[in-house]
mmCIF file of C-alpha atoms in Angstrom:
data_model
loop_
_atom_site.group_PDB
_atom_site.id
_atom_site.type_symbol
_atom_site.label_atom_id
_atom_site.label_comp_id
_atom_site.label_asym_id
_atom_site.label_seq_id
_atom_site.Cartn_x
_atom_site.Cartn_y
_atom_site.Cartn_z
ATOM 1 C CA UNK A 1 -32.280 -50.066 26.621
ATOM 2 C CA UNK A 2 -33.021 -52.834 24.128
ATOM 3 C CA UNK A 3 -36.758 -53.294 23.621
ATOM 4 C CA UNK A 4 -36.511 -57.065 24.224
ATOM 5 C CA UNK A 5 -34.903 -56.456 27.649
ATOM 6 C CA UNK A 6 -37.403 -53.693 28.415
ATOM 7 C CA UNK A 7 -40.448 -55.862 27.765
ATOM 8 C CA UNK A 8 -38.896 -58.854 29.514
ATOM 9 C CA UNK A 9 -38.408 -56.700 32.618
ATOM 10 C CA UNK A 10 -42.023 -55.578 32.319
ATOM 11 C CA UNK A 11 -43.248 -59.168 32.077
ATOM 12 C CA UNK A 12 -41.248 -60.128 35.182
ATOM 13 C CA UNK A 13 -42.709 -57.177 37.085
ATOM 14 C CA UNK A 14 -46.223 -58.182 36.025
ATOM 15 C CA UNK A 15 -45.602 -61.814 37.002
ATOM 16 C CA UNK A 16 -44.513 -60.569 40.446
ATOM 17 C CA UNK A 17 -47.857 -58.703 40.756
ATOM 18 C CA UNK A 18 -46.241 -55.293 41.193
ATOM 19 C CA UNK A 19 -47.711 -52.013 39.881
ATOM 20 C CA UNK A 20 -46.387 -50.489 36.659
ATOM 21 C CA UNK A 21 -47.316 -48.332 33.703
ATOM 22 C CA UNK A 22 -46.030 -48.434 30.129
ATOM 23 C CA UNK A 23 -46.752 -45.476 27.888
ATOM 24 C CA UNK A 24 -45.804 -43.744 24.670
ATOM 25 C CA UNK A 25 -46.630 -40.143 23.811
ATOM 26 C CA UNK A 26 -48.228 -39.261 20.461
ATOM 27 C CA UNK A 27 -46.021 -39.423 17.358
ATOM 28 C CA UNK A 28 -42.957 -40.827 19.124
ATOM 29 C CA UNK A 29 -41.147 -44.167 19.078
ATOM 30 C CA UNK A 30 -40.095 -43.935 22.735
ATOM 31 C CA UNK A 31 -41.817 -46.211 25.235
ATOM 32 C CA UNK A 32 -41.405 -45.378 28.906
ATOM 33 C CA UNK A 33 -42.026 -47.587 31.901
ATOM 34 C CA UNK A 34 -42.505 -46.737 35.565
ATOM 35 C CA UNK A 35 -42.190 -49.764 37.853
ATOM 36 C CA UNK A 36 -43.300 -49.462 41.466
ATOM 37 C CA UNK A 37 -41.181 -51.333 44.000
ATOM 38 C CA UNK A 38 -44.083 -52.432 46.248
ATOM 39 C CA UNK A 39 -47.836 -53.037 45.964
ATOM 40 C CA UNK A 40 -49.008 -50.136 48.163
ATOM 41 C CA UNK A 41 -51.828 -47.996 46.751
ATOM 42 C CA UNK A 42 -50.494 -44.436 46.783
ATOM 43 C CA UNK A 43 -52.760 -41.480 46.065
ATOM 44 C CA UNK A 44 -52.270 -37.860 45.060
ATOM 45 C CA UNK A 45 -54.028 -35.328 47.234
ATOM 46 C CA UNK A 46 -53.178 -32.035 45.535
ATOM 47 C CA UNK A 47 -51.164 -32.904 42.392
ATOM 48 C CA UNK A 48 -47.924 -31.613 43.898
ATOM 49 C CA UNK A 49 -46.343 -35.083 43.971
ATOM 50 C CA UNK A 50 -44.121 -36.538 41.250
ATOM 51 C CA UNK A 51 -44.951 -39.697 39.345
ATOM 52 C CA UNK A 52 -47.670 -41.151 37.122
ATOM 53 C CA UNK A 53 -51.299 -40.459 38.041
ATOM 54 C CA UNK A 54 -54.481 -42.343 37.165
ATOM 55 C CA UNK A 55 -57.693 -40.560 38.114
ATOM 56 C CA UNK A 56 -61.321 -41.750 37.790
ATOM 57 C CA UNK A 57 -64.212 -39.997 36.044
ATOM 58 C CA UNK A 58 -65.802 -39.131 39.374
ATOM 59 C CA UNK A 59 -63.539 -36.380 40.657
ATOM 60 C CA UNK A 60 -64.808 -36.974 44.207
ATOM 61 C CA UNK A 61 -62.874 -40.261 44.239
ATOM 62 C CA UNK A 62 -59.135 -40.694 44.825
ATOM 63 C CA UNK A 63 -56.431 -40.203 42.207
ATOM 64 C CA UNK A 64 -53.989 -43.142 42.198
ATOM 65 C CA UNK A 65 -50.269 -42.365 42.011
ATOM 66 C CA UNK A 66 -47.265 -44.458 41.013
ATOM 67 C CA UNK A 67 -44.709 -42.252 42.806
ATOM 68 C CA UNK A 68 -41.294 -41.458 41.359
ATOM 69 C CA UNK A 69 -39.625 -41.971 44.736
ATOM 70 C CA UNK A 70 -40.954 -45.531 45.064
ATOM 71 C CA UNK A 71 -40.355 -46.585 41.452
ATOM 72 C CA UNK A 72 -37.756 -47.357 38.815
ATOM 73 C CA UNK A 73 -38.037 -45.691 35.410
ATOM 74 C CA UNK A 74 -36.869 -47.240 32.123
ATOM 75 C CA UNK A 75 -37.343 -46.427 28.464
ATOM 76 C CA UNK A 76 -36.750 -47.975 25.073
ATOM 77 C CA UNK A 77 -37.238 -47.280 21.407
ATOM 78 C CA UNK A 78 -39.966 -49.354 19.801
ATOM 79 C CA UNK A 79 -40.321 -49.605 16.033
ATOM 80 C CA UNK A 80 -43.990 -49.738 15.137
ATOM 81 C CA UNK A 81 -45.183 -51.424 11.970
ATOM 82 C CA UNK A 82 -48.416 -51.282 10.067
ATOM 83 C CA UNK A 83 -50.849 -53.902 11.326
ATOM 84 C CA UNK A 84 -53.421 -54.711 8.679
ATOM 85 C CA UNK A 85 -54.879 -57.873 10.104
ATOM 86 C CA UNK A 86 -58.670 -57.963 10.150
ATOM 87 C CA UNK A 87 -60.067 -58.678 13.582
ATOM 88 C CA UNK A 88 -63.783 -58.062 13.287
ATOM 89 C CA UNK A 89 -64.749 -61.545 12.107
ATOM 90 C CA UNK A 90 -62.675 -63.172 14.874
ATOM 91 C CA UNK A 91 -64.185 -61.256 17.746
ATOM 92 C CA UNK A 92 -66.636 -62.890 20.091
ATOM 93 C CA UNK A 93 -68.765 -60.848 22.431
ATOM 94 C CA UNK A 94 -69.272 -62.164 25.940
ATOM 95 C CA UNK A 95 -72.838 -60.917 25.641
ATOM 96 C CA UNK A 96 -75.654 -62.835 23.966
ATOM 97 C CA UNK A 97 -77.627 -61.353 21.105
ATOM 98 C CA UNK A 98 -80.455 -60.707 23.560
ATOM 99 C CA UNK A 99 -78.073 -58.855 25.875
ATOM 100 C CA UNK A 100 -76.750 -56.740 22.995
ATOM 101 C CA UNK A 101 -80.281 -55.893 21.901
ATOM 102 C CA UNK A 102 -81.079 -54.920 25.481
ATOM 103 C CA UNK A 103 -77.939 -52.735 25.582
ATOM 104 C CA UNK A 104 -79.011 -51.035 22.344
ATOM 105 C CA UNK A 105 -82.553 -50.457 23.599
ATOM 106 C CA UNK A 106 -81.279 -49.066 26.915
ATOM 107 C CA UNK A 107 -78.730 -46.775 25.256
ATOM 108 C CA UNK A 108 -81.203 -45.361 22.735
ATOM 109 C CA UNK A 109 -83.765 -44.771 25.498
ATOM 110 C CA UNK A 110 -81.181 -43.002 27.659
ATOM 111 C CA UNK A 111 -80.030 -40.814 24.764
ATOM 112 C CA UNK A 112 -83.649 -39.925 24.044
ATOM 113 C CA UNK A 113 -84.110 -38.978 27.698
ATOM 114 C CA UNK A 114 -80.965 -36.840 27.525
ATOM 115 C CA UNK A 115 -82.192 -35.028 24.402
ATOM 116 C CA UNK A 116 -85.530 -34.331 26.094
ATOM 117 C CA UNK A 117 -83.756 -33.002 29.193
ATOM 118 C CA UNK A 118 -81.564 -30.733 27.041
ATOM 119 C CA UNK A 119 -84.641 -29.310 25.302
ATOM 120 C CA UNK A 120 -86.036 -28.539 28.765
ATOM 121 C CA UNK A 121 -82.915 -26.351 29.284
ATOM 122 C CA UNK A 122 -81.540 -28.442 32.165
ATOM 123 C CA UNK A 123 -78.152 -28.570 30.429
ATOM 124 C CA UNK A 124 -76.725 -27.925 26.953
ATOM 125 C CA UNK A 125 -74.813 -31.151 26.430
ATOM 126 C CA UNK A 126 -74.261 -34.491 28.154
ATOM 127 C CA UNK A 127 -72.026 -37.441 27.298
ATOM 128 C CA UNK A 128 -73.725 -40.837 27.442
ATOM 129 C CA UNK A 129 -71.492 -43.915 27.593
ATOM 130 C CA UNK A 130 -71.666 -47.674 27.925
ATOM 131 C CA UNK A 131 -69.348 -50.665 28.219
ATOM 132 C CA UNK A 132 -69.238 -53.842 26.155
ATOM 133 C CA UNK A 133 -67.594 -57.100 27.187
ATOM 134 C CA UNK A 134 -65.504 -59.048 24.678
ATOM 135 C CA UNK A 135 -63.816 -62.433 25.091
ATOM 136 C CA UNK A 136 -60.012 -62.323 25.061
ATOM 137 C CA UNK A 137 -58.173 -64.342 22.442
ATOM 138 C CA UNK A 138 -54.914 -62.702 23.580
ATOM 139 C CA UNK A 139 -54.726 -62.138 27.326
ATOM 140 C CA UNK A 140 -51.134 -60.933 27.680
ATOM 141 C CA UNK A 141 -51.407 -57.173 28.264
ATOM 142 C CA UNK A 142 -47.872 -56.479 27.045
ATOM 143 C CA UNK A 143 -48.644 -58.005 23.648
ATOM 144 C CA UNK A 144 -51.879 -56.027 23.488
ATOM 145 C CA UNK A 145 -49.941 -52.862 24.353
ATOM 146 C CA UNK A 146 -47.570 -53.520 21.429
ATOM 147 C CA UNK A 147 -50.551 -53.864 19.094
ATOM 148 C CA UNK A 148 -51.922 -50.557 20.310
ATOM 149 C CA UNK A 149 -48.542 -48.953 19.609
ATOM 150 C CA UNK A 150 -48.615 -50.286 16.051
ATOM 151 C CA UNK A 151 -52.165 -49.216 15.312
ATOM 152 C CA UNK A 152 -52.442 -45.832 17.047
ATOM 153 C CA UNK A 153 -49.233 -43.910 16.441
ATOM 154 C CA UNK A 154 -50.824 -40.477 16.921
ATOM 155 C CA UNK A 155 -52.398 -41.335 20.288
ATOM 156 C CA UNK A 156 -51.179 -41.537 23.871
ATOM 157 C CA UNK A 157 -50.895 -45.320 24.296
ATOM 158 C CA UNK A 158 -50.647 -46.934 27.720
ATOM 159 C CA UNK A 159 -50.850 -50.104 29.779
ATOM 160 C CA UNK A 160 -51.496 -49.512 33.514
ATOM 161 C CA UNK A 161 -51.574 -52.185 36.197
ATOM 162 C CA UNK A 162 -52.016 -52.327 39.951
ATOM 163 C CA UNK A 163 -52.732 -55.713 41.595
ATOM 164 C CA UNK A 164 -55.164 -54.110 44.068
ATOM 165 C CA UNK A 165 -57.037 -52.062 41.457
ATOM 166 C CA UNK A 166 -56.885 -53.642 38.025
ATOM 167 C CA UNK A 167 -55.430 -53.619 34.521
ATOM 168 C CA UNK A 168 -56.233 -50.957 31.907
ATOM 169 C CA UNK A 169 -55.050 -50.266 28.364
ATOM 170 C CA UNK A 170 -55.884 -47.447 26.007
ATOM 171 C CA UNK A 171 -55.022 -45.243 23.068
ATOM 172 C CA UNK A 172 -56.425 -41.789 23.688
ATOM 173 C CA UNK A 173 -56.338 -38.854 21.245
ATOM 174 C CA UNK A 174 -57.211 -36.204 23.838
ATOM 175 C CA UNK A 175 -54.874 -34.096 25.974
ATOM 176 C CA UNK A 176 -56.333 -32.829 29.230
ATOM 177 C CA UNK A 177 -53.387 -30.573 30.039
ATOM 178 C CA UNK A 178 -49.718 -30.378 29.077
ATOM 179 C CA UNK A 179 -47.499 -28.108 31.190
ATOM 180 C CA UNK A 180 -43.809 -27.208 30.850
ATOM 181 C CA UNK A 181 -42.754 -24.743 33.502
ATOM 182 C CA UNK A 182 -45.746 -22.420 33.458
ATOM 183 C CA UNK A 183 -46.587 -22.824 29.768
ATOM 184 C CA UNK A 184 -49.609 -24.986 29.078
ATOM 185 C CA UNK A 185 -51.595 -26.442 26.205
ATOM 186 C CA UNK A 186 -54.936 -28.184 26.232
ATOM 187 C CA UNK A 187 -57.489 -29.066 23.574
ATOM 188 C CA UNK A 188 -61.166 -29.052 22.829
ATOM 189 C CA UNK A 189 -61.999 -32.390 21.212
ATOM 190 C CA UNK A 190 -65.538 -33.184 20.109
ATOM 191 C CA UNK A 191 -67.500 -34.431 17.133
ATOM 192 C CA UNK A 192 -66.981 -37.884 15.683
ATOM 193 C CA UNK A 193 -67.435 -39.531 12.325
ATOM 194 C CA UNK A 194 -66.079 -42.660 10.714
ATOM 195 C CA UNK A 195 -63.015 -42.217 8.500
ATOM 196 C CA UNK A 196 -63.920 -43.117 4.904
ATOM 197 C CA UNK A 197 -60.783 -42.035 3.067
ATOM 198 C CA UNK A 198 -61.324 -38.267 3.329
ATOM 199 C CA UNK A 199 -59.216 -36.603 6.032
ATOM 200 C CA UNK A 200 -61.155 -33.322 5.642
ATOM 201 C CA UNK A 201 -64.808 -34.345 5.427
ATOM 202 C CA UNK A 202 -67.951 -32.272 5.796
ATOM 203 C CA UNK A 203 -69.082 -31.807 9.394
ATOM 204 C CA UNK A 204 -72.744 -31.463 10.301
ATOM 205 C CA UNK A 205 -74.173 -28.723 12.532
ATOM 206 C CA UNK A 206 -74.484 -31.106 15.479
ATOM 207 C CA UNK A 207 -70.718 -31.813 15.520
ATOM 208 C CA UNK A 208 -69.597 -28.204 14.950
ATOM 209 C CA UNK A 209 -71.942 -26.950 17.676
ATOM 210 C CA UNK A 210 -70.664 -29.592 20.075
ATOM 211 C CA UNK A 211 -67.078 -28.577 19.305
ATOM 212 C CA UNK A 212 -67.825 -24.890 19.881
ATOM 213 C CA UNK A 213 -69.473 -25.641 23.221
ATOM 214 C CA UNK A 214 -66.334 -27.438 24.405
ATOM 215 C CA UNK A 215 -64.030 -24.654 23.155
ATOM 216 C CA UNK A 216 -66.115 -21.932 24.813
ATOM 217 C CA UNK A 217 -66.082 -23.878 28.079
ATOM 218 C CA UNK A 218 -62.290 -24.157 28.047
ATOM 219 C CA UNK A 219 -61.778 -20.466 27.355
ATOM 220 C CA UNK A 220 -64.276 -19.323 29.997
ATOM 221 C CA UNK A 221 -62.974 -21.780 32.602
ATOM 222 C CA UNK A 222 -59.309 -20.908 32.108
ATOM 223 C CA UNK A 223 -59.552 -17.118 31.925
ATOM 224 C CA UNK A 224 -59.182 -16.690 35.694
ATOM 225 C CA UNK A 225 -56.163 -19.017 35.906
ATOM 226 C CA UNK A 226 -54.055 -18.079 32.876
ATOM 227 C CA UNK A 227 -52.651 -15.241 30.807
ATOM 228 C CA UNK A 228 -51.770 -14.926 27.110
ATOM 229 C CA UNK A 229 -54.647 -17.236 26.216
ATOM 230 C CA UNK A 230 -54.499 -18.329 22.579
ATOM 231 C CA UNK A 231 -57.128 -20.307 20.638
ATOM 232 C CA UNK A 232 -56.075 -21.983 17.393
ATOM 233 C CA UNK A 233 -58.272 -22.774 14.401
ATOM 234 C CA UNK A 234 -60.441 -25.877 14.413
ATOM 235 C CA UNK A 235 -58.843 -28.852 12.660
ATOM 236 C CA UNK A 236 -59.816 -32.423 11.814
ATOM 237 C CA UNK A 237 -57.692 -35.176 13.350
ATOM 238 C CA UNK A 238 -57.690 -38.940 12.776
ATOM 239 C CA UNK A 239 -57.666 -41.438 15.637
ATOM 240 C CA UNK A 240 -57.765 -45.031 14.456
ATOM 241 C CA UNK A 241 -60.740 -45.369 12.136
ATOM 242 C CA UNK A 242 -62.409 -42.218 13.486
ATOM 243 C CA UNK A 243 -62.193 -38.482 12.809
ATOM 244 C CA UNK A 244 -62.664 -35.732 15.400
ATOM 245 C CA UNK A 245 -62.686 -31.949 15.547
ATOM 246 C CA UNK A 246 -59.870 -30.415 17.622
ATOM 247 C CA UNK A 247 -59.077 -26.885 18.792
ATOM 248 C CA UNK A 248 -55.738 -26.217 20.518
ATOM 249 C CA UNK A 249 -55.773 -23.771 23.462
ATOM 250 C CA UNK A 250 -52.541 -22.496 25.060
ATOM 251 C CA UNK A 251 -51.164 -19.839 27.402
ATOM 252 C CA UNK A 252 -49.352 -19.245 30.692
ATOM 253 C CA UNK A 253 -50.554 -20.587 34.043
ATOM 254 C CA UNK A 254 -50.962 -18.150 36.917
ATOM 255 C CA UNK A 255 -52.402 -20.664 39.433
ATOM 256 C CA UNK A 256 -51.394 -24.124 40.640
ATOM 257 C CA UNK A 257 -51.947 -27.339 38.717
ATOM 258 C CA UNK A 258 -54.641 -28.689 41.042
ATOM 259 C CA UNK A 259 -56.849 -25.622 40.539
ATOM 260 C CA UNK A 260 -56.628 -25.855 36.764
ATOM 261 C CA UNK A 261 -57.254 -29.610 36.626
ATOM 262 C CA UNK A 262 -60.257 -29.191 38.938
ATOM 263 C CA UNK A 263 -61.692 -26.632 36.526
ATOM 264 C CA UNK A 264 -61.108 -28.823 33.466
ATOM 265 C CA UNK A 265 -61.966 -32.329 34.731
ATOM 266 C CA UNK A 266 -64.250 -33.893 33.750
ATOM 267 C CA UNK A 267 -64.203 -32.055 30.441
ATOM 268 C CA UNK A 268 -67.324 -31.378 28.354
ATOM 269 C CA UNK A 269 -65.982 -33.964 25.897
ATOM 270 C CA UNK A 270 -66.608 -36.730 28.471
ATOM 271 C CA UNK A 271 -69.198 -35.158 30.783
ATOM 272 C CA UNK A 272 -71.242 -32.223 29.461
ATOM 273 C CA UNK A 273 -72.282 -28.631 30.090
ATOM 274 C CA UNK A 274 -72.897 -27.265 32.630
ATOM 275 C CA UNK A 275 -70.533 -29.754 34.207
ATOM 276 C CA UNK A 276 -72.227 -30.246 37.588
ATOM 277 C CA UNK A 277 -75.733 -30.954 36.270
ATOM 278 C CA UNK A 278 -74.464 -33.087 33.381
ATOM 279 C CA UNK A 279 -72.288 -35.148 35.733
ATOM 280 C CA UNK A 280 -75.209 -35.735 38.074
ATOM 281 C CA UNK A 281 -77.380 -36.887 35.172
ATOM 282 C CA UNK A 282 -74.656 -39.374 34.182
ATOM 283 C CA UNK A 283 -74.233 -40.747 37.702
ATOM 284 C CA UNK A 284 -78.005 -41.079 38.129
ATOM 285 C CA UNK A 285 -78.836 -42.614 34.755
ATOM 286 C CA UNK A 286 -75.975 -44.524 33.090
ATOM 287 C CA UNK A 287 -76.582 -47.502 35.369
ATOM 288 C CA UNK A 288 -72.935 -48.593 35.588
ATOM 289 C CA UNK A 289 -69.654 -47.364 37.112
ATOM 290 C CA UNK A 290 -67.297 -45.700 34.612
ATOM 291 C CA UNK A 291 -64.363 -46.162 37.010
ATOM 292 C CA UNK A 292 -61.265 -44.806 35.202
ATOM 293 C CA UNK A 293 -62.948 -44.437 31.811
ATOM 294 C CA UNK A 294 -63.143 -40.701 30.980
ATOM 295 C CA UNK A 295 -60.870 -39.897 33.902
ATOM 296 C CA UNK A 296 -57.305 -38.730 33.241
ATOM 297 C CA UNK A 297 -53.794 -40.154 33.448
ATOM 298 C CA UNK A 298 -50.193 -39.250 32.755
ATOM 299 C CA UNK A 299 -46.914 -37.780 33.929
ATOM 300 C CA UNK A 300 -47.097 -35.538 36.974
ATOM 301 C CA UNK A 301 -44.346 -33.055 37.897
ATOM 302 C CA UNK A 302 -41.517 -34.898 36.158
ATOM 303 C CA UNK A 303 -38.116 -33.203 35.982
ATOM 304 C CA UNK A 304 -36.835 -32.861 32.417
ATOM 305 C CA UNK A 305 -33.620 -31.297 31.184
ATOM 306 C CA UNK A 306 -33.932 -28.925 28.219
ATOM 307 C CA UNK A 307 -31.291 -27.026 26.247
ATOM 308 C CA UNK A 308 -31.524 -23.742 24.389
ATOM 309 C CA UNK A 309 -29.824 -25.082 21.294
ATOM 310 C CA UNK A 310 -30.497 -28.299 19.370
ATOM 311 C CA UNK A 311 -27.299 -28.055 17.292
ATOM 312 C CA UNK A 312 -25.009 -30.612 18.891
ATOM 313 C CA UNK A 313 -21.921 -29.055 17.335
ATOM 314 C CA UNK A 314 -22.497 -25.834 19.243
ATOM 315 C CA UNK A 315 -21.135 -27.051 22.562
ATOM 316 C CA UNK A 316 -21.010 -23.579 24.117
ATOM 317 C CA UNK A 317 -24.731 -22.928 23.684
ATOM 318 C CA UNK A 318 -25.600 -26.428 24.775
ATOM 319 C CA UNK A 319 -24.112 -25.592 28.149
ATOM 320 C CA UNK A 320 -27.086 -23.321 28.737
ATOM 321 C CA UNK A 321 -29.548 -25.961 29.887
ATOM 322 C CA UNK A 322 -32.353 -25.935 32.399
ATOM 323 C CA UNK A 323 -34.315 -28.488 34.352
ATOM 324 C CA UNK A 324 -38.022 -27.853 34.010
ATOM 325 C CA UNK A 325 -40.992 -29.513 35.626
ATOM 326 C CA UNK A 326 -43.407 -31.063 33.158
ATOM 327 C CA UNK A 327 -46.852 -32.634 33.442
ATOM 328 C CA UNK A 328 -48.614 -34.383 30.567
ATOM 329 C CA UNK A 329 -52.153 -35.469 31.401
ATOM 330 C CA UNK A 330 -54.508 -37.203 28.971
ATOM 331 C CA UNK A 331 -58.231 -37.941 29.040
ATOM 332 C CA UNK A 332 -58.786 -41.699 29.311
ATOM 333 C CA UNK A 333 -60.724 -42.365 26.099
ATOM 334 C CA UNK A 334 -60.569 -45.411 23.774
ATOM 335 C CA UNK A 335 -59.767 -47.672 26.688
ATOM 336 C CA UNK A 336 -60.528 -51.067 28.112
ATOM 337 C CA UNK A 337 -60.249 -52.892 31.408
ATOM 338 C CA UNK A 338 -58.873 -56.441 31.333
ATOM 339 C CA UNK A 339 -59.336 -59.569 33.397
ATOM 340 C CA UNK A 340 -57.891 -63.014 32.580
ATOM 341 C CA UNK A 341 -60.794 -63.898 30.282
ATOM 342 C CA UNK A 342 -62.470 -60.728 29.046
ATOM 343 C CA UNK A 343 -62.081 -57.075 28.164
ATOM 344 C CA UNK A 344 -64.576 -54.397 29.127
ATOM 345 C CA UNK A 345 -64.540 -51.747 26.393
ATOM 346 C CA UNK A 346 -65.814 -48.278 27.293
ATOM 347 C CA UNK A 347 -67.309 -45.913 24.709
ATOM 348 C CA UNK A 348 -69.569 -42.872 24.652
ATOM 349 C CA UNK A 349 -70.749 -39.874 22.679
ATOM 350 C CA UNK A 350 -71.749 -36.266 23.199
ATOM 351 C CA UNK A 351 -75.479 -35.542 23.136
ATOM 352 C CA UNK A 352 -76.915 -32.153 22.100
ATOM 353 C CA UNK A 353 -80.405 -31.008 21.150
ATOM 354 C CA UNK A 354 -79.706 -32.012 17.525
ATOM 355 C CA UNK A 355 -78.647 -35.575 18.337
ATOM 356 C CA UNK A 356 -80.459 -38.564 16.824
ATOM 357 C CA UNK A 357 -80.624 -41.450 19.277
ATOM 358 C CA UNK A 358 -80.136 -44.238 16.702
ATOM 359 C CA UNK A 359 -77.091 -42.459 15.255
ATOM 360 C CA UNK A 360 -75.592 -42.091 18.729
ATOM 361 C CA UNK A 361 -75.840 -45.853 19.243
ATOM 362 C CA UNK A 362 -74.060 -46.441 15.939
ATOM 363 C CA UNK A 363 -71.300 -44.012 16.953
ATOM 364 C CA UNK A 364 -70.569 -46.122 20.036
ATOM 365 C CA UNK A 365 -70.493 -49.241 17.835
ATOM 366 C CA UNK A 366 -67.910 -47.553 15.594
ATOM 367 C CA UNK A 367 -65.834 -46.580 18.603
ATOM 368 C CA UNK A 368 -65.742 -50.123 19.983
ATOM 369 C CA UNK A 369 -63.968 -51.197 16.791
ATOM 370 C CA UNK A 370 -61.017 -48.989 17.742
ATOM 371 C CA UNK A 371 -60.293 -51.184 20.744
ATOM 372 C CA UNK A 372 -61.522 -54.475 19.289
ATOM 373 C CA UNK A 373 -58.828 -54.361 16.614
ATOM 374 C CA UNK A 374 -56.223 -55.385 19.178
ATOM 375 C CA UNK A 375 -58.226 -58.245 20.709
ATOM 376 C CA UNK A 376 -57.363 -61.124 18.400
#
């Protein structure tokens, strides 16, 4: 489908106030759209349904589903281009300087409290987040989605809308779980520093420890639900203007998808360790509702045809094809929630015993720039 027709159809669907999601997987030029035919709020109870799911940080709350059976699916090829426009000097916060100073003071105090609690051995790590409101100079979500596509080619980029819930956009570098048949991959993603031209920089002890904590959690949590567990070497990845540490974990599932997702979500990269105590600290102390920030989203139980041979000239081997069920779920990082006049940008950082509160504030400031680049 021509991209102009694809985005025109999307705009018409949005104007009719009907639910939809646009998304593009990392390192691809294909944009997919799922367009719900009515405005009912569907939910997934056990992750056995088929469609696109959007789940909040608080796993006790409902997972929203755009179901395959009640939707039309379209796709197009979108050519992304480098976007070098500078946005920082054009941005206008909805918050006054006094409000921003208050936000900084509150965040630093909360991080300090978290560090103290960690040193008391209540938990090993906790993720402290905040949201910042920015005035919208461009309010059309489809145009903002295109900018995200241009700027974050290695991320999972999406625009999700439901008239009874809200409008969200994001460009997340983190996979929660990718499953084809019974083969799965996931990742440990932790540690952050600003990209300054070196794709393989030096990492401090705080970041490497945080990364190891997340990796160990994944391995220990998955052992009862998988076989052939494989842990790759740690690598540095770039997401926008930030660098992170990533470890790929893969294997074969021996239990159902719901059980595995329950074990993984919320991950230590967005919650902490141990998960239950860290999550309770967040809910008791962050003083705002994360909603879908640091939840997960993506394709759920989609049927996909695969062939054994990619050589198109070998017609005989291409006849050996199979339809497999795939799920591709991503952690909802680097995201924002939109209204007609403002964007709420959500950011956070992992806190360990070696964290420095002032540095953690600055890390959230750096992360807001990832989303602010599209708001001009």
